mmCIF file with all atom_site columns, C-alpha atoms in Angstrom:
data_model
loop_
_atom_site.group_PDB
_atom_site.id
_atom_site.type_symbol
_atom_site.label_atom_id
_atom_site.label_alt_id
_atom_site.label_comp_id
_atom_site.label_asym_id
_atom_site.label_entity_id
_atom_site.label_seq_id
_atom_site.pdbx_PDB_ins_code
_atom_site.Cartn_x
_atom_site.Cartn_y
_atom_site.Cartn_z
_atom_site.occupancy
_atom_site.B_iso_or_equiv
_atom_site.pdbx_formal_charge
_atom_site.auth_seq_id
_atom_site.auth_comp_id
_atom_site.auth_asym_id
_atom_site.auth_atom_id
_atom_site.pdbx_PDB_model_num
ATOM 1   C CA . UNK S 1 1   ? -6.271  -14.847 -2.140  1.00 48.00 ? 1   UNK S CA 1
ATOM 2   C CA . UNK S 1 2   ? -7.296  -11.286 -2.904  1.00 49.00 ? 2   UNK S CA 1
ATOM 3   C CA . UNK S 1 3   ? -10.601 -12.431 -4.386  1.00 52.00 ? 3   UNK S CA 1
ATOM 4   C CA . UNK S 1 4   ? -11.354 -14.212 -1.099  1.00 54.00 ? 4   UNK S CA 1
ATOM 5   C CA . UNK S 1 5   ? -10.322 -11.311 1.139   1.00 54.00 ? 5   UNK S CA 1
ATOM 6   C CA . UNK S 1 6   ? -12.233 -8.627  -0.748  1.00 56.00 ? 6   UNK S CA 1
ATOM 7   C CA . UNK S 1 7   ? -15.772 -9.930  -0.115  1.00 57.00 ? 7   UNK S CA 1
ATOM 8   C CA . UNK S 1 8   ? -14.942 -10.918 3.472   1.00 55.00 ? 8   UNK S CA 1
ATOM 9   C CA . UNK S 1 9   ? -13.901 -7.403  4.372   1.00 58.00 ? 9   UNK S CA 1
ATOM 10  C CA . UNK S 1 10  ? -16.710 -5.813  2.388   1.00 77.00 ? 10  UNK S CA 1
ATOM 11  C CA . UNK S 1 11  ? -14.144 -4.099  0.184   1.00 77.00 ? 11  UNK S CA 1
ATOM 12  C CA . UNK S 1 12  ? -15.655 -5.495  -2.999  1.00 80.00 ? 12  UNK S CA 1
ATOM 13  C CA . UNK S 1 13  ? -18.838 -3.462  -2.504  1.00 82.00 ? 13  UNK S CA 1
ATOM 14  C CA . UNK S 1 14  ? -17.351 -0.439  -0.732  1.00 84.00 ? 14  UNK S CA 1
ATOM 15  C CA . UNK S 1 15  ? -14.485 0.311   -3.115  1.00 85.00 ? 15  UNK S CA 1
ATOM 16  C CA . UNK S 1 16  ? -15.730 -0.855  -6.509  1.00 89.00 ? 16  UNK S CA 1
ATOM 17  C CA . UNK S 1 17  ? -18.770 0.457   -8.317  1.00 90.00 ? 17  UNK S CA 1
ATOM 18  C CA . UNK S 1 18  ? -21.080 -1.934  -10.158 1.00 90.00 ? 18  UNK S CA 1
ATOM 19  C CA . UNK S 1 19  ? -19.342 -1.417  -13.516 1.00 93.00 ? 19  UNK S CA 1
ATOM 20  C CA . UNK S 1 20  ? -15.916 -2.211  -12.053 1.00 92.00 ? 20  UNK S CA 1
ATOM 21  C CA . UNK S 1 21  ? -17.257 -5.313  -10.295 1.00 91.00 ? 21  UNK S CA 1
ATOM 22  C CA . UNK S 1 22  ? -18.866 -6.416  -13.545 1.00 92.00 ? 22  UNK S CA 1
ATOM 23  C CA . UNK S 1 23  ? -15.710 -5.899  -15.600 1.00 92.00 ? 23  UNK S CA 1
ATOM 24  C CA . UNK S 1 24  ? -13.590 -7.819  -13.115 1.00 90.00 ? 24  UNK S CA 1
ATOM 25  C CA . UNK S 1 25  ? -16.065 -10.683 -12.720 1.00 91.00 ? 25  UNK S CA 1
ATOM 26  C CA . UNK S 1 26  ? -16.688 -11.037 -16.436 1.00 91.00 ? 26  UNK S CA 1
ATOM 27  C CA . UNK S 1 27  ? -13.001 -10.861 -17.324 1.00 91.00 ? 27  UNK S CA 1
ATOM 28  C CA . UNK S 1 28  ? -12.207 -13.549 -14.753 1.00 90.00 ? 28  UNK S CA 1
ATOM 29  C CA . UNK S 1 29  ? -14.823 -15.876 -16.253 1.00 92.00 ? 29  UNK S CA 1
ATOM 30  C CA . UNK S 1 30  ? -14.359 -15.225 -19.958 1.00 90.00 ? 30  UNK S CA 1
ATOM 31  C CA . UNK S 1 31  ? -10.785 -14.127 -20.620 1.00 87.00 ? 31  UNK S CA 1
ATOM 32  C CA . UNK S 1 32  ? -7.772  -16.397 -20.203 1.00 89.00 ? 32  UNK S CA 1
ATOM 33  C CA . UNK S 1 33  ? -5.308  -13.844 -21.502 1.00 91.00 ? 33  UNK S CA 1
ATOM 34  C CA . UNK S 1 34  ? -5.938  -10.118 -21.814 1.00 89.00 ? 34  UNK S CA 1
ATOM 35  C CA . UNK S 1 35  ? -4.997  -8.951  -25.300 1.00 91.00 ? 35  UNK S CA 1
ATOM 36  C CA . UNK S 1 36  ? -6.806  -5.611  -25.310 1.00 92.00 ? 36  UNK S CA 1
ATOM 37  C CA . UNK S 1 37  ? -4.682  -2.753  -24.004 1.00 94.00 ? 37  UNK S CA 1
ATOM 38  C CA . UNK S 1 38  ? -7.798  -0.854  -22.947 1.00 94.00 ? 38  UNK S CA 1
ATOM 39  C CA . UNK S 1 39  ? -9.154  -3.812  -20.968 1.00 93.00 ? 39  UNK S CA 1
ATOM 40  C CA . UNK S 1 40  ? -5.733  -4.451  -19.444 1.00 93.00 ? 40  UNK S CA 1
ATOM 41  C CA . UNK S 1 41  ? -5.414  -0.856  -18.257 1.00 95.00 ? 41  UNK S CA 1
ATOM 42  C CA . UNK S 1 42  ? -8.906  -0.906  -16.738 1.00 94.00 ? 42  UNK S CA 1
ATOM 43  C CA . UNK S 1 43  ? -8.275  -4.226  -14.999 1.00 94.00 ? 43  UNK S CA 1
ATOM 44  C CA . UNK S 1 44  ? -5.028  -2.887  -13.535 1.00 95.00 ? 44  UNK S CA 1
ATOM 45  C CA . UNK S 1 45  ? -6.819  0.201   -12.203 1.00 94.00 ? 45  UNK S CA 1
ATOM 46  C CA . UNK S 1 46  ? -9.492  -1.968  -10.582 1.00 93.00 ? 46  UNK S CA 1
ATOM 47  C CA . UNK S 1 47  ? -6.969  -4.368  -9.052  1.00 92.00 ? 47  UNK S CA 1
ATOM 48  C CA . UNK S 1 48  ? -4.906  -1.453  -7.738  1.00 91.00 ? 48  UNK S CA 1
ATOM 49  C CA . UNK S 1 49  ? -8.009  -0.027  -6.024  1.00 89.00 ? 49  UNK S CA 1
ATOM 50  C CA . UNK S 1 50  ? -8.689  -3.389  -4.381  1.00 89.00 ? 50  UNK S CA 1
ATOM 51  C CA . UNK S 1 51  ? -5.067  -3.861  -3.341  1.00 87.00 ? 51  UNK S CA 1
ATOM 52  C CA . UNK S 1 52  ? -4.915  -0.414  -1.740  1.00 84.00 ? 52  UNK S CA 1
ATOM 53  C CA . UNK S 1 53  ? -8.205  -0.975  0.072   1.00 84.00 ? 53  UNK S CA 1
ATOM 54  C CA . UNK S 1 54  ? -6.936  -4.266  1.514   1.00 82.00 ? 54  UNK S CA 1
ATOM 55  C CA . UNK S 1 55  ? -3.818  -2.703  3.024   1.00 81.00 ? 55  UNK S CA 1
ATOM 56  C CA . UNK S 1 56  ? -3.750  -2.440  6.768   1.00 83.00 ? 56  UNK S CA 1
ATOM 57  C CA . UNK S 1 57  ? -3.568  0.904   8.533   1.00 82.00 ? 57  UNK S CA 1
ATOM 58  C CA . UNK S 1 58  ? 0.024   0.139   9.508   1.00 86.00 ? 58  UNK S CA 1
ATOM 59  C CA . UNK S 1 59  ? 1.076   -0.506  5.899   1.00 89.00 ? 59  UNK S CA 1
ATOM 60  C CA . UNK S 1 60  ? -0.537  2.750   4.776   1.00 86.00 ? 60  UNK S CA 1
ATOM 61  C CA . UNK S 1 61  ? 1.398   4.619   7.493   1.00 88.00 ? 61  UNK S CA 1
ATOM 62  C CA . UNK S 1 62  ? 4.568   2.735   6.579   1.00 89.00 ? 62  UNK S CA 1
ATOM 63  C CA . UNK S 1 63  ? 4.297   3.701   2.918   1.00 88.00 ? 63  UNK S CA 1
ATOM 64  C CA . UNK S 1 64  ? 3.349   7.272   3.663   1.00 89.00 ? 64  UNK S CA 1
ATOM 65  C CA . UNK S 1 65  ? 4.928   8.540   6.860   1.00 92.00 ? 65  UNK S CA 1
ATOM 66  C CA . UNK S 1 66  ? 7.604   5.879   7.450   1.00 92.00 ? 66  UNK S CA 1
ATOM 67  C CA . UNK S 1 67  ? 9.343   5.994   4.084   1.00 94.00 ? 67  UNK S CA 1
ATOM 68  C CA . UNK S 1 68  ? 9.418   9.798   4.031   1.00 94.00 ? 68  UNK S CA 1
ATOM 69  C CA . UNK S 1 69  ? 10.617  10.090  7.633   1.00 95.00 ? 69  UNK S CA 1
ATOM 70  C CA . UNK S 1 70  ? 13.437  7.585   7.100   1.00 95.00 ? 70  UNK S CA 1
ATOM 71  C CA . UNK S 1 71  ? 14.538  9.528   4.038   1.00 96.00 ? 71  UNK S CA 1
ATOM 72  C CA . UNK S 1 72  ? 14.718  12.726  6.115   1.00 96.00 ? 72  UNK S CA 1
ATOM 73  C CA . UNK S 1 73  ? 16.556  10.997  8.982   1.00 95.00 ? 73  UNK S CA 1
ATOM 74  C CA . UNK S 1 74  ? 18.987  9.364   6.569   1.00 96.00 ? 74  UNK S CA 1
ATOM 75  C CA . UNK S 1 75  ? 19.843  12.666  4.893   1.00 96.00 ? 75  UNK S CA 1
ATOM 76  C CA . UNK S 1 76  ? 20.255  14.409  8.235   1.00 96.00 ? 76  UNK S CA 1
ATOM 77  C CA . UNK S 1 77  ? 22.545  11.700  9.631   1.00 96.00 ? 77  UNK S CA 1
ATOM 78  C CA . UNK S 1 78  ? 24.584  11.705  6.418   1.00 96.00 ? 78  UNK S CA 1
ATOM 79  C CA . UNK S 1 79  ? 25.025  15.480  6.691   1.00 96.00 ? 79  UNK S CA 1
ATOM 80  C CA . UNK S 1 80  ? 26.234  14.996  10.269  1.00 96.00 ? 80  UNK S CA 1
ATOM 81  C CA . UNK S 1 81  ? 28.935  12.636  8.989   1.00 96.00 ? 81  UNK S CA 1
ATOM 82  C CA . UNK S 1 82  ? 27.390  9.172   9.242   1.00 96.00 ? 82  UNK S CA 1
ATOM 83  C CA . UNK S 1 83  ? 28.588  7.573   5.991   1.00 93.00 ? 83  UNK S CA 1
ATOM 84  C CA . UNK S 1 84  ? 26.349  4.508   6.461   1.00 94.00 ? 84  UNK S CA 1
ATOM 85  C CA . UNK S 1 85  ? 23.169  6.564   6.813   1.00 94.00 ? 85  UNK S CA 1
ATOM 86  C CA . UNK S 1 86  ? 22.377  6.328   3.084   1.00 94.00 ? 86  UNK S CA 1
ATOM 87  C CA . UNK S 1 87  ? 21.531  2.630   3.399   1.00 95.00 ? 87  UNK S CA 1
ATOM 88  C CA . UNK S 1 88  ? 18.853  3.328   6.022   1.00 94.00 ? 88  UNK S CA 1
ATOM 89  C CA . UNK S 1 89  ? 16.445  4.215   3.211   1.00 94.00 ? 89  UNK S CA 1
ATOM 90  C CA . UNK S 1 90  ? 16.498  0.618   1.947   1.00 95.00 ? 90  UNK S CA 1
ATOM 91  C CA . UNK S 1 91  ? 16.242  -0.930  5.434   1.00 95.00 ? 91  UNK S CA 1
ATOM 92  C CA . UNK S 1 92  ? 12.604  -2.018  5.784   1.00 93.00 ? 92  UNK S CA 1
ATOM 93  C CA . UNK S 1 93  ? 13.192  -2.967  9.417   1.00 95.00 ? 93  UNK S CA 1
ATOM 94  C CA . UNK S 1 94  ? 14.238  0.583   10.281  1.00 94.00 ? 94  UNK S CA 1
ATOM 95  C CA . UNK S 1 95  ? 11.272  1.966   8.338   1.00 94.00 ? 95  UNK S CA 1
ATOM 96  C CA . UNK S 1 96  ? 8.917   -0.306  10.292  1.00 94.00 ? 96  UNK S CA 1
ATOM 97  C CA . UNK S 1 97  ? 10.531  0.790   13.557  1.00 94.00 ? 97  UNK S CA 1
ATOM 98  C CA . UNK S 1 98  ? 10.180  4.506   12.762  1.00 93.00 ? 98  UNK S CA 1
ATOM 99  C CA . UNK S 1 99  ? 6.547   4.011   11.719  1.00 92.00 ? 99  UNK S CA 1
ATOM 100 C CA . UNK S 1 100 ? 5.725   1.990   14.820  1.00 91.00 ? 100 UNK S CA 1
ATOM 101 C CA . UNK S 1 101 ? 7.314   4.589   17.095  1.00 91.00 ? 101 UNK S CA 1
ATOM 102 C CA . UNK S 1 102 ? 5.228   7.316   15.435  1.00 90.00 ? 102 UNK S CA 1
ATOM 103 C CA . UNK S 1 103 ? 2.001   5.320   15.809  1.00 86.00 ? 103 UNK S CA 1
ATOM 104 C CA . UNK S 1 104 ? 2.746   4.538   19.458  1.00 85.00 ? 104 UNK S CA 1
ATOM 105 C CA . UNK S 1 105 ? 3.586   8.167   20.194  1.00 79.00 ? 105 UNK S CA 1
ATOM 106 C CA . UNK S 1 106 ? 0.355   9.297   18.509  1.00 67.00 ? 106 UNK S CA 1
ATOM 107 C CA . UNK S 1 107 ? -1.706  6.839   20.554  1.00 60.00 ? 107 UNK S CA 1
ATOM 108 C CA . UNK S 1 108 ? -0.164  8.018   23.830  1.00 51.00 ? 108 UNK S CA 1
ATOM 109 C CA . UNK S 1 109 ? -0.975  11.650  23.117  1.00 45.00 ? 109 UNK S CA 1
ATOM 110 C CA . UNK S 1 110 ? -4.677  10.975  22.646  1.00 42.00 ? 110 UNK S CA 1
ATOM 111 C CA . UNK S 1 111 ? -5.184  8.681   25.639  1.00 40.00 ? 111 UNK S CA 1
#
């Protein structure tokens, strides 16, 4: 699926240089199983670049702002006596909510 999405979004050309595109294309055609540690490390770096480039703006905010903000809120609520606040950190729904509220608030300020 990622190989189909990359060219459609133009990510393949924008994110990867010609050497990285060549390594990935050649490895996909020639290698069934990567045995070289060096090649494996390089392929992982390339795939990570593609994966990060394919993330939506919301996911990038979720991973950056949302996770950190929920951690802060959880610690604060725990200090105030909420014993259940520690589990908020692992609640992806709450993290999505906090991120969405931040994005909506940001959009209202600039309109």
